[in-house]
Coordinates of C-alpha atoms (C1' of nucleotides) in Angstrom, one line a residue:
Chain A
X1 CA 0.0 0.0 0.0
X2 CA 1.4 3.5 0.2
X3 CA 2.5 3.2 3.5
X4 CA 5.9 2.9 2.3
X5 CA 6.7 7.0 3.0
X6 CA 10.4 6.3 3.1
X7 CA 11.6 3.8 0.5
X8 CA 15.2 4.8 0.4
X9 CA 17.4 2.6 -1.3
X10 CA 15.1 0.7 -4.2
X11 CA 13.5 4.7 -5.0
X12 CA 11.6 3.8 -7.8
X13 CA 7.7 2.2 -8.0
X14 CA 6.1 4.8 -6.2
X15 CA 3.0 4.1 -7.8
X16 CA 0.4 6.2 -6.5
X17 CA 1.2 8.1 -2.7
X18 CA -2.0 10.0 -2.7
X19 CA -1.1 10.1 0.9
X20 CA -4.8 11.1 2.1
X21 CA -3.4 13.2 5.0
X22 CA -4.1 17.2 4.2
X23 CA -1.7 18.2 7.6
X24 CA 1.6 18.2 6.1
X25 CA 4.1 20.0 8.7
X26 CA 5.0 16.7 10.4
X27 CA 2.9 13.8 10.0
X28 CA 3.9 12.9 13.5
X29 CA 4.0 8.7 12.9
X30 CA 3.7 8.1 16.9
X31 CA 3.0 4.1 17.4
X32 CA 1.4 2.1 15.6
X33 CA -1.7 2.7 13.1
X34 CA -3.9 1.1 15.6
X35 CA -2.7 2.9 18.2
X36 CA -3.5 6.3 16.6
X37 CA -6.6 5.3 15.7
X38 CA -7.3 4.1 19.5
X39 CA -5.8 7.6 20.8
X40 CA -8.1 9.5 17.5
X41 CA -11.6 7.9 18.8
X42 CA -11.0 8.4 22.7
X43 CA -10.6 11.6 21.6
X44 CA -13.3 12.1 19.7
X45 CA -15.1 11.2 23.2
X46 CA -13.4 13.3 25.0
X47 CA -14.4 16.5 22.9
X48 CA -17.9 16.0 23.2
X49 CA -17.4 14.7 19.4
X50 CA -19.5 11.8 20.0
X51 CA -22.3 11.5 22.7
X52 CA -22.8 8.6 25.0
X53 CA -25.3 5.9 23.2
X54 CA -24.7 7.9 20.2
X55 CA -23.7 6.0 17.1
X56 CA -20.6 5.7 15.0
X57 CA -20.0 5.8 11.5
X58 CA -19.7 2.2 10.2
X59 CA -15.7 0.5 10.5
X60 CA -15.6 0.9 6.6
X61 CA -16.4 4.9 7.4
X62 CA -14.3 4.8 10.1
X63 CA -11.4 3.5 8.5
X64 CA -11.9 5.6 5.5
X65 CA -12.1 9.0 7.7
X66 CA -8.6 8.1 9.3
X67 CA -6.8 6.8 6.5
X68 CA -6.0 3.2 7.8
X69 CA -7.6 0.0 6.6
X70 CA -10.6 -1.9 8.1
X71 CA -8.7 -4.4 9.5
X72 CA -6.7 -1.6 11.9
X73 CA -9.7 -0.3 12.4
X74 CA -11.3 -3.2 14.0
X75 CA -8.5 -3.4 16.1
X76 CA -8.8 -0.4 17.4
X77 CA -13.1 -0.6 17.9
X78 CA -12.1 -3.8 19.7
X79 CA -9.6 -2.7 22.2
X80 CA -11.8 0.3 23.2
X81 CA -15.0 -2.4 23.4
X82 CA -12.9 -4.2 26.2
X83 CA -12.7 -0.9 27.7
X84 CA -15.9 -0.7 28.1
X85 CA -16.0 2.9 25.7
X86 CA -17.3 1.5 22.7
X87 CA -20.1 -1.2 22.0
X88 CA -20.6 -3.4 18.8
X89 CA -24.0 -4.9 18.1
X90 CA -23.5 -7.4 15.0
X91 CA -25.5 -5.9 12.1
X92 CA -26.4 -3.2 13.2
X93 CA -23.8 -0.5 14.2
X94 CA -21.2 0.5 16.7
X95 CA -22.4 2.6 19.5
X96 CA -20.4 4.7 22.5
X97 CA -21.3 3.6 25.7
X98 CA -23.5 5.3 28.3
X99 CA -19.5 5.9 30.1
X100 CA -20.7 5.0 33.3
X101 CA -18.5 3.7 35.9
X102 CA -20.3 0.6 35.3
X103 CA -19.4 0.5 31.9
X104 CA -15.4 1.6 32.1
X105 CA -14.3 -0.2 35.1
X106 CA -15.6 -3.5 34.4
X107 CA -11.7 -4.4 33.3
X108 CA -11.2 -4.0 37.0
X109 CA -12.1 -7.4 37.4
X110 CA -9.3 -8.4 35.1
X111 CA -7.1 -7.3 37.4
X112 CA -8.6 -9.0 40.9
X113 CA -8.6 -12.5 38.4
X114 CA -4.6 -12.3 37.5
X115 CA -3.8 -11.3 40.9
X116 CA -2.3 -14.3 43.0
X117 CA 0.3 -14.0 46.5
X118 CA 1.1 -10.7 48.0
X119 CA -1.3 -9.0 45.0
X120 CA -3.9 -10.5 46.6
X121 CA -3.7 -9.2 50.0
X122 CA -2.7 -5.8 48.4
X123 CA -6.4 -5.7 46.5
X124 CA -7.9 -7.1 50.1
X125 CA -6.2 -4.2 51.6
X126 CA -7.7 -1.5 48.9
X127 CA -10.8 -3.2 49.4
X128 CA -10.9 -2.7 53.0
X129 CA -10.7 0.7 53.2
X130 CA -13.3 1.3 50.1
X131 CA -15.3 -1.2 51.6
X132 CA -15.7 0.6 55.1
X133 CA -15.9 3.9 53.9
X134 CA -18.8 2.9 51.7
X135 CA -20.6 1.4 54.7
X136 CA -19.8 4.0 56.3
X137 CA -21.4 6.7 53.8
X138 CA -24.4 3.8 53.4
X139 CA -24.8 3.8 57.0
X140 CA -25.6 7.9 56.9
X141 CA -27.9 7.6 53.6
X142 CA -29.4 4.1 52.9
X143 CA -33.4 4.7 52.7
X144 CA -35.9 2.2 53.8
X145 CA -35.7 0.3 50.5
X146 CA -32.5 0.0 50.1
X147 CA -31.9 -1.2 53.5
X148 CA -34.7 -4.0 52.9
X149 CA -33.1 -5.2 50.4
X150 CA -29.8 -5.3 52.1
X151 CA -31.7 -7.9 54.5
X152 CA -33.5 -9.6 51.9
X153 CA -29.7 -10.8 51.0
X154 CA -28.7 -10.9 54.7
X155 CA -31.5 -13.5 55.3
X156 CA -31.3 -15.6 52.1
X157 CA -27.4 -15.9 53.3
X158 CA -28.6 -17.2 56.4
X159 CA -31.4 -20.0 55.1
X160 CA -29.0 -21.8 53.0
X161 CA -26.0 -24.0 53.4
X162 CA -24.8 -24.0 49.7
X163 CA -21.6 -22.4 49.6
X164 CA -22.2 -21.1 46.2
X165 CA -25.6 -19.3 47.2
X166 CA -23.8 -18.3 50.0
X167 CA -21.1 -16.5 48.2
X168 CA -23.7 -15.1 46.0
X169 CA -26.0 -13.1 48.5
X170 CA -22.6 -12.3 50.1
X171 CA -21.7 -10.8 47.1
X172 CA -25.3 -9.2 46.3
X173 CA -25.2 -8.2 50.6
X174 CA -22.6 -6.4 50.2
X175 CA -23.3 -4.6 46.6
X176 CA -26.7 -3.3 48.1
X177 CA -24.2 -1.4 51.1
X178 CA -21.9 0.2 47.9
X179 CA -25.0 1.0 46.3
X180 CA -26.8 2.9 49.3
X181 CA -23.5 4.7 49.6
X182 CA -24.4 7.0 46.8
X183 CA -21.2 6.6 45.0
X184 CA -21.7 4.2 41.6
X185 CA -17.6 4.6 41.2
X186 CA -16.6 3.4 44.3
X187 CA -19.5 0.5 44.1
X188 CA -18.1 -0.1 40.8
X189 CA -14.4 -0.5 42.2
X190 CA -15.8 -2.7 45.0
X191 CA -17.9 -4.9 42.4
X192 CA -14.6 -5.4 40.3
X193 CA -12.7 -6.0 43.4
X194 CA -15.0 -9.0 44.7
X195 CA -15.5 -10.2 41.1
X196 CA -16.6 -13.6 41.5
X197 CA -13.6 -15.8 40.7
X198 CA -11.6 -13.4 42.6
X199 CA -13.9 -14.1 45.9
X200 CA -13.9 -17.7 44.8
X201 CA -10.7 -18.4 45.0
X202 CA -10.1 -16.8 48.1
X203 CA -13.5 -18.1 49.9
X204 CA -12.6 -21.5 49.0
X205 CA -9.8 -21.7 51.6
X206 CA -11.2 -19.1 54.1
X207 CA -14.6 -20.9 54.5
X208 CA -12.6 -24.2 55.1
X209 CA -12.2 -23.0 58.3
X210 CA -15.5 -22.8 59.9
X211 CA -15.2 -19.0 58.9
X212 CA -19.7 -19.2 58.1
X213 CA -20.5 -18.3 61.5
X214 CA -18.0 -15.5 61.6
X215 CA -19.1 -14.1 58.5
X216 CA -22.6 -14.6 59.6
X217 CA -21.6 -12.6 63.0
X218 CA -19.7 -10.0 60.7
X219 CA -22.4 -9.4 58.3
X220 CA -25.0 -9.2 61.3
X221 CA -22.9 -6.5 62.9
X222 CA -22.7 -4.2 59.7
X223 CA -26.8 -4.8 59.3
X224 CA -27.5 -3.4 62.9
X225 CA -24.7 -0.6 62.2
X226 CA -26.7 0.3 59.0
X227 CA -30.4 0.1 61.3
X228 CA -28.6 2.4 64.1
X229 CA -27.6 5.0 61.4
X230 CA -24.2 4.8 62.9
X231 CA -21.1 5.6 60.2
X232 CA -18.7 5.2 62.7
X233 CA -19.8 1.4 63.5
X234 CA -20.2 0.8 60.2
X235 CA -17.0 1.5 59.2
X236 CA -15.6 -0.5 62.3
X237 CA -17.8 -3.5 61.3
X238 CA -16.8 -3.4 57.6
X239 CA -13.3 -2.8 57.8
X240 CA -12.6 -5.6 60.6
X241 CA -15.1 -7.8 58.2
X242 CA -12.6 -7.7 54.9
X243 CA -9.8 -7.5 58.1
X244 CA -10.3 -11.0 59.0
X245 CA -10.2 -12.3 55.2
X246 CA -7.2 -10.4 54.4
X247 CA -5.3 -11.5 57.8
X248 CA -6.3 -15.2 57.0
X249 CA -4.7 -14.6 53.7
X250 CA -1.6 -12.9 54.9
X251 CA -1.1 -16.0 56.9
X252 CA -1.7 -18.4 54.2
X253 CA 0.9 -16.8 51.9
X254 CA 3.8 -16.7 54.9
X255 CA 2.9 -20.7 55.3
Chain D
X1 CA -24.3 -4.9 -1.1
X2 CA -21.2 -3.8 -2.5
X3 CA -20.0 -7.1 -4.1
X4 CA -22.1 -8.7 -7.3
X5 CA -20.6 -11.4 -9.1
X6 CA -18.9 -14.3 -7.8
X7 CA -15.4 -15.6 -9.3
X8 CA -17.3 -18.4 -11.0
X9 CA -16.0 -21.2 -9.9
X10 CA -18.4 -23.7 -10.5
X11 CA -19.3 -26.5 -8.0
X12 CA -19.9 -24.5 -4.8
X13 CA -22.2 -24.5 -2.1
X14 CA -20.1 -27.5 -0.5
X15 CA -18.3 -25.2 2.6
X16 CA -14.7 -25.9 1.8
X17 CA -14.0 -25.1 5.2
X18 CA -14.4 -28.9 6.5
X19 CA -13.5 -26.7 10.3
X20 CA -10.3 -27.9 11.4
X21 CA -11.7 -28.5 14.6
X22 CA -13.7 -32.0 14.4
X23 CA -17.3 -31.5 15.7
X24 CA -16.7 -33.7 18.8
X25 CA -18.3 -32.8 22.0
X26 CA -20.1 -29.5 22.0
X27 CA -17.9 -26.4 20.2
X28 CA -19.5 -24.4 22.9
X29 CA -20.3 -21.6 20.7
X30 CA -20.6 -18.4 22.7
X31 CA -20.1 -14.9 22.2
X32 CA -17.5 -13.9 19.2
X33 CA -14.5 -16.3 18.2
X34 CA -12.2 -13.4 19.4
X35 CA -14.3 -13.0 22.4
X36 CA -13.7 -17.1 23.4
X37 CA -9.9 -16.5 22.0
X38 CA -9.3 -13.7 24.7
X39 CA -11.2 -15.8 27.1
X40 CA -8.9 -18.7 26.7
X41 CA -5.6 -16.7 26.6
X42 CA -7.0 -15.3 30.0
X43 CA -7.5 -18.7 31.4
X44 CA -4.1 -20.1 30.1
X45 CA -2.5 -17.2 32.0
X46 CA -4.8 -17.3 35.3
X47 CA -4.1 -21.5 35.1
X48 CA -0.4 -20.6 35.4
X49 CA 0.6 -21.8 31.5
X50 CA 1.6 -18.9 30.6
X51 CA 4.2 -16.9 33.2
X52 CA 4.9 -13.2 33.4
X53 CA 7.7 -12.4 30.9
X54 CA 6.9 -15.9 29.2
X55 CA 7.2 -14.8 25.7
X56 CA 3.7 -16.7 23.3
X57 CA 3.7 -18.6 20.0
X58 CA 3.4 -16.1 17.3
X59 CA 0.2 -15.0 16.3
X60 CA 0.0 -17.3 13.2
X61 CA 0.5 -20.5 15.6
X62 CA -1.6 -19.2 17.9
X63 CA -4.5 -18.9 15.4
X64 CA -4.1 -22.2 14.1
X65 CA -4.0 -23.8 17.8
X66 CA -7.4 -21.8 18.7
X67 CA -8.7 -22.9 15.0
X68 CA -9.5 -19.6 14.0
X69 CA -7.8 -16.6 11.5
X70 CA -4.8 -14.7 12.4
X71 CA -7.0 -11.6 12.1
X72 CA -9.2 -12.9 14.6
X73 CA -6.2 -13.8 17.3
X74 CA -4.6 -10.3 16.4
X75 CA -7.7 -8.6 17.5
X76 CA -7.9 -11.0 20.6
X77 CA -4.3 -10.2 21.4
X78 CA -4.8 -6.3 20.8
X79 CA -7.4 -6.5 23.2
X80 CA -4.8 -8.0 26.0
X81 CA -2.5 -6.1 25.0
X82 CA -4.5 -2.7 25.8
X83 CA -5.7 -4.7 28.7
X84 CA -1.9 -4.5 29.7
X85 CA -1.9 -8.3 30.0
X86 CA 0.3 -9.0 27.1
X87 CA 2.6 -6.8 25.1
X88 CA 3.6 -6.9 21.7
X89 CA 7.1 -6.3 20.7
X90 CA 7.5 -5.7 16.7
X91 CA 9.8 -8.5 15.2
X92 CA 10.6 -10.1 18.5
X93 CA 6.8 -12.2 19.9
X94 CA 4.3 -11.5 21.9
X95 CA 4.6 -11.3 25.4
X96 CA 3.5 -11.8 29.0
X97 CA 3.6 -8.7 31.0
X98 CA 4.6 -8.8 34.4
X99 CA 1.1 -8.8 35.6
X100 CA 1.9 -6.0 38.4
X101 CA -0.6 -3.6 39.3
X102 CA 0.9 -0.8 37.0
X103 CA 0.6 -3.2 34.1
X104 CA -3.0 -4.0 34.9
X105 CA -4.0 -0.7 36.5
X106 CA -3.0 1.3 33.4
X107 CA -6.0 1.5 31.9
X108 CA -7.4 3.3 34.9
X109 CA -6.3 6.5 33.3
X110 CA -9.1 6.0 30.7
X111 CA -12.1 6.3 33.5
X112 CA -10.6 9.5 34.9
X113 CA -10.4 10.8 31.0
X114 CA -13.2 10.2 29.8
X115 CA -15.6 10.7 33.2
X116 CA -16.9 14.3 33.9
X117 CA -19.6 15.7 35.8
X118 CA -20.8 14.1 38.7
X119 CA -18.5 11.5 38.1
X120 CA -15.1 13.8 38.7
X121 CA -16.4 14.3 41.7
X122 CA -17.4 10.7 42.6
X123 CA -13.8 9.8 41.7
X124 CA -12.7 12.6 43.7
X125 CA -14.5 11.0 46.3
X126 CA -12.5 7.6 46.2
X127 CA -9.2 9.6 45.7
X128 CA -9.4 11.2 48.8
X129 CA -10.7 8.1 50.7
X130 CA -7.5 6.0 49.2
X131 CA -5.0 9.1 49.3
X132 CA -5.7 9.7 52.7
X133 CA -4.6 6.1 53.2
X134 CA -1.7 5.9 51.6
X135 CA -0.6 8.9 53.0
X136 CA -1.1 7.8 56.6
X137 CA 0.6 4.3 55.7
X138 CA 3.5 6.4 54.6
X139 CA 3.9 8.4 57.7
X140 CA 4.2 5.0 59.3
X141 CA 6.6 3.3 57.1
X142 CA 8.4 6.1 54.7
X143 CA 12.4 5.7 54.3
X144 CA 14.7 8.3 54.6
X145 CA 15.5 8.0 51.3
X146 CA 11.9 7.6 50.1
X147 CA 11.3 10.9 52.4
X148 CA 14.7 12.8 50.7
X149 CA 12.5 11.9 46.9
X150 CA 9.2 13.3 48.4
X151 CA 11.1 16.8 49.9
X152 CA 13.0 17.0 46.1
X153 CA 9.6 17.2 44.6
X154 CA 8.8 19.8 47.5
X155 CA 11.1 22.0 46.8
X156 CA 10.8 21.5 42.9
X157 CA 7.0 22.5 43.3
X158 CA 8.2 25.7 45.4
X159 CA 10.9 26.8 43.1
X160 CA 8.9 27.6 39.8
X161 CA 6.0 29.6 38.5
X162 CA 5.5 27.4 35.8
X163 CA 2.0 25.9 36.4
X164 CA 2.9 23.2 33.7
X165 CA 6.2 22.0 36.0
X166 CA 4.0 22.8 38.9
X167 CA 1.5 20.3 38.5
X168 CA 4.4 17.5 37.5
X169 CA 5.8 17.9 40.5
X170 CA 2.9 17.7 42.3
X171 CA 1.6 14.4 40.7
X172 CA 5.2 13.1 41.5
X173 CA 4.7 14.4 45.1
X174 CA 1.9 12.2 45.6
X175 CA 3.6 9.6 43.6
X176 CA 6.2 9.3 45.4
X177 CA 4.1 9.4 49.0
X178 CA 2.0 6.3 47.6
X179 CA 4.5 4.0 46.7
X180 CA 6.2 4.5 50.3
X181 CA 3.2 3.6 51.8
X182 CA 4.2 -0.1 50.5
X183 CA 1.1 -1.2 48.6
X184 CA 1.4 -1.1 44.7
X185 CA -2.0 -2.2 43.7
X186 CA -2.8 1.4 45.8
X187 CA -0.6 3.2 44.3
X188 CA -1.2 2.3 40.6
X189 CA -5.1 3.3 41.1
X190 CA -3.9 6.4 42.6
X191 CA -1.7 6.9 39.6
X192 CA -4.6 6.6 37.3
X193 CA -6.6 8.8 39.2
X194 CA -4.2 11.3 39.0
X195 CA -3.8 11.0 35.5
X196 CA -2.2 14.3 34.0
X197 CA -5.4 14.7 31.2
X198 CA -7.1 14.3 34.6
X199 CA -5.7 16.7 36.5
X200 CA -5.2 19.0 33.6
X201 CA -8.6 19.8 33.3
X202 CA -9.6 19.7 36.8
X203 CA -6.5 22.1 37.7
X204 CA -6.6 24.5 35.0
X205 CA -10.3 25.9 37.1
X206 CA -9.0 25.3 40.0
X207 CA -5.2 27.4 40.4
X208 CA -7.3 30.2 38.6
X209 CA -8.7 30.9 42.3
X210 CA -5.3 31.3 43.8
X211 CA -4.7 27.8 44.8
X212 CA -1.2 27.6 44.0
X213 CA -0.5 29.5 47.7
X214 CA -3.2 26.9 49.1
X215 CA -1.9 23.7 47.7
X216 CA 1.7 24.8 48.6
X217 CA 0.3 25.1 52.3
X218 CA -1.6 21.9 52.1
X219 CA 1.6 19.6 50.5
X220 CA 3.8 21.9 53.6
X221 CA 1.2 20.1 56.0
X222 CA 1.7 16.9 54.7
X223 CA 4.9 17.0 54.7
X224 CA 5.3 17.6 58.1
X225 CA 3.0 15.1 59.3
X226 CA 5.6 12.2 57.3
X227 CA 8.4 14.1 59.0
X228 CA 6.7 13.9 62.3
X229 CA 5.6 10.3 61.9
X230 CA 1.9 11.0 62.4
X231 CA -0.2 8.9 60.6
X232 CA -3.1 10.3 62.1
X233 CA -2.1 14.1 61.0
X234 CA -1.5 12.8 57.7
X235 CA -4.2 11.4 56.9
X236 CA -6.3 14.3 58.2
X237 CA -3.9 16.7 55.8
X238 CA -4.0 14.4 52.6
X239 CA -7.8 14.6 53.1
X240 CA -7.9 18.1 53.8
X241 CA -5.8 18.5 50.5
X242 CA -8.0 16.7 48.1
X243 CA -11.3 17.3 49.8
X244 CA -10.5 21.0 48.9
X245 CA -10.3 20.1 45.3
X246 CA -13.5 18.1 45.7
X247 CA -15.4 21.0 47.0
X248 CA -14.1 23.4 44.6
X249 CA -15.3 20.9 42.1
X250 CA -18.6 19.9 43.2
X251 CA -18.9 23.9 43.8
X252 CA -18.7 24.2 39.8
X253 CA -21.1 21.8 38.9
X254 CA -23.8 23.6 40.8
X255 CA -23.3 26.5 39.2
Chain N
dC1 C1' -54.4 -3.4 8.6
dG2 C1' -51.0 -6.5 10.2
dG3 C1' -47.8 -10.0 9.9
dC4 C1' -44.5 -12.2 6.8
dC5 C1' -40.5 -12.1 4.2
dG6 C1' -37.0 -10.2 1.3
dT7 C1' -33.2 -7.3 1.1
dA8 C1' -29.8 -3.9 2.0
dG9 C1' -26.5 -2.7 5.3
dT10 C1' -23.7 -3.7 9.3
dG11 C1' -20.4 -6.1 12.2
dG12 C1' -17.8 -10.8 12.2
dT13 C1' -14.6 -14.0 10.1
dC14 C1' -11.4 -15.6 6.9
dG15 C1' -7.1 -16.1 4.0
dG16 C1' -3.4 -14.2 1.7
dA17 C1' -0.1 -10.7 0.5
dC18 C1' 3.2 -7.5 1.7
dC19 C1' 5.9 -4.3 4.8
dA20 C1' 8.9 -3.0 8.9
dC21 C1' 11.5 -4.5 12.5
dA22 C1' 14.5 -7.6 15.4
dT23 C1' 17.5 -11.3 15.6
dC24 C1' 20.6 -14.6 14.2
dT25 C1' 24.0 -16.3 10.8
dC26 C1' 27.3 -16.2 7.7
dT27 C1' 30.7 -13.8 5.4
dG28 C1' 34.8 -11.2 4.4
dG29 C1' 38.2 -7.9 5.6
dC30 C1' 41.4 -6.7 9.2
Chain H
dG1 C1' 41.5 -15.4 15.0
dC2 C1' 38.2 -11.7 15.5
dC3 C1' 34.6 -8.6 14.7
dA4 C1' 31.8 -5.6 11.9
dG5 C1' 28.6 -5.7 8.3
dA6 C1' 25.5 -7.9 4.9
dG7 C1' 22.2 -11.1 4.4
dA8 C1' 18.7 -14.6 5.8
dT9 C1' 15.0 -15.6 8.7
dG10 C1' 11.1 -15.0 11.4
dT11 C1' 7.9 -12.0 13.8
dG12 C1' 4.5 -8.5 14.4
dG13 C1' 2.0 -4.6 11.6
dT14 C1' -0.8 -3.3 7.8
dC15 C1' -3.6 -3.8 4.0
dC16 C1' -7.0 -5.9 0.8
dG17 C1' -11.0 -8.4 -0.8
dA18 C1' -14.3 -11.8 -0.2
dC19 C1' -17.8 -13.9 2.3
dC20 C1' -20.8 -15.1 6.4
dA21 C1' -24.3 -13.9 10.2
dC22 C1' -27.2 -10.9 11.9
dT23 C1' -30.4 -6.8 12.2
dA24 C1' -33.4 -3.5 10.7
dC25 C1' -36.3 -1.7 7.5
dG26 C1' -39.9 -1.7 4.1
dG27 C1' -42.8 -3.5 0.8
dC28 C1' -45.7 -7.2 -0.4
dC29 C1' -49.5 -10.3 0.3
dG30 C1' -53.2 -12.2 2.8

DNA sequence: CGGCCGTAGTGGTCGGACCACATCTCTGGC
DNA sequence: GCCAGAGATGTGGTCCGACCACTACGGCCG
């Protein structure tokens, strides 16, 4: 293709450069094609260019408008769909995402899932201090609803003995506290940091241990915190709640 | 559609694919083929197959092992690759990253880019929950060396007028705070929170208001609480510090 | 009028070709 | 004998064109 800006040595062919780019005054080839086109889009995103839901102009468009070829293109649509930016619905168009936390920190869970050893504890340790501060703020602001359903989870944790149903309305206990908190960020963070497989893999050890009752204790403690309206217990509960998981694991790493 | 006629070849309709991949039990088909191929590289590298550093088959092999194109494996591989899982080096493979929480936590940057609104202020929110940490993690554990890095950027911050070298420094004030208080994975999200597209456009509003005297008072305070060992005063001045941003902020969006 | 169905348009996949770069190998001069 | 340079090899990067799978729209028919 005509790509080939600097043939040196063999300075013939040349058959058509064309070179669609208007800008002369240094073309400024910074990383890869791709990479441009990744940078170009965000961009566009950034600038109020393109709205959230809003749809794009189709990857043959696309790839047209910046000069590269479909295949780059798709590279680049795909990398920002893992993002969580951009959102491709087979035959019918690409569309920018509603950019919600939701949305762009769902690749935080890749992150808890290739953690192992001291990462672990490190993501615990973040966790803990989200964690409490978000029970904390839930604490001062859940309403009526919010809080049943934060005992509708409590409960169904407490009828069963399936560790799997467990984990799940441990999980859905605790995402109903992050919610109430008021902050969809943070409750996004939290959601990526107790992804499933990354609870899974921890739980399976810690629960080994006869650790249901405790974390039936813990999880009763942070309910009555959120009933009394009382941040400062909350925060106490929470953080000593994530506490004991992440000094089990501390221990488990040192042998 | 934009191709007619075929190439005439006669006796078609027979799929000369004959899929490499004999129909045996189930091909499981979900989501994209470069959805499952990302999927799989994930699992190979959360199973332990694949080590940080461990350099992969080249894309062509890799394509023909997962039975599908090389174009589909590229875009599976550019999506790990933005995902700071793998990195591609041209000429030399593909490649395992180290899997630390920089690697991973890169792509933080992009939230804080492309969030505004409510949502600046909502990361703002966790910012100041996590800084205030760290910074009370490094009053308790800072190094005299890692305190000698922190005072450089001090004093580098106090010497110039240059809002530009101003705000470097600073981000590498509170760089150099979070990674003496010993947890990475903390760090890294700081970094991304602090991202310089991030700050840019937060700051620009902000030291317009006489800040700079403010902030220089603030970073003073926090200094001397590491100096003093305090972790209690330094927390309570690392809060202080962003919370003033965050009101400033959340000041704006009212109006 | 409403549901069915065809069709145009879109993303998804494929295969092949070539280019740019990194690395190793082999050569030839010193 | 040694090492620099030229070449060969292999890898990722880019491009093209064809075709498949799905969706959405609109006209046709009952």
């Amino acid at each position: 293709m005509d790509q080939s800006e600097q043939s040196a040595p063999p300075a013939q062919t040349v058959p058509v450069q064309a070179t669609p780019v208007p800008k002369g005054a240094v073309p400024a080839q910074k990383g890869t094609v791709t990479q441009r086109a990744i940078e170009q889009i965000k961009a566009m995103i950034g600038e109020g260019l393109l709205e959230p839901g809003q749809r794009l102009p189709t990857e043959r468009d696309l790839a047209t408008q910046l000069g590269i070829s479909r295949s780059s293109m798709r590279e680049a649509i795909r990398a920002l769909t893992v993002l969580g930016v951009l959102e491709a619905r087979h035959g019918s168009g690409i569309y920018v995402t509603q950019l919600e936390a939701g949305d762009l920190l769902e690749t935080f869970g890749v992150v808890a899932d290739l953690s192992r050893g001291p990462r672990l504890v490190e993501l615990l340790e973040v966790r803990r201090v989200l964690e409490s501060t978000a029970t904390a703020l839930a604490a001062a602001r859940i309403t009526p609803d919010q809080l049943a359903d934060v005992e509708k989870h409590l409960a169904a944790m407490n009828a069963t003995d399936d560790p799997e149903e467990i984990l799940s309305h441990d999980l859905a206990f605790h995402r109903a506290i992050a919610l109430a908190a008021g902050n969809d960020t943070m409750a996004a963070i939290l959601e990526g940091l107790s992804s499933r497989t990354f609870r899974a893999r921890v739980w399976r050890g810690y629960q080994e241990e006869g650790a249901f009752e405790r974390t039936r204790r813990e999880h009763a403690r942070i309910h009555r915190a959120l009933v009394a309206r009382d941040p400062e217990a909350a925060r106490a509960a929470a953080a000593a709640h994530v506490g004991e998981v992440e000094d089990w694991l501390r221990g488990q790493l040192e042998g």
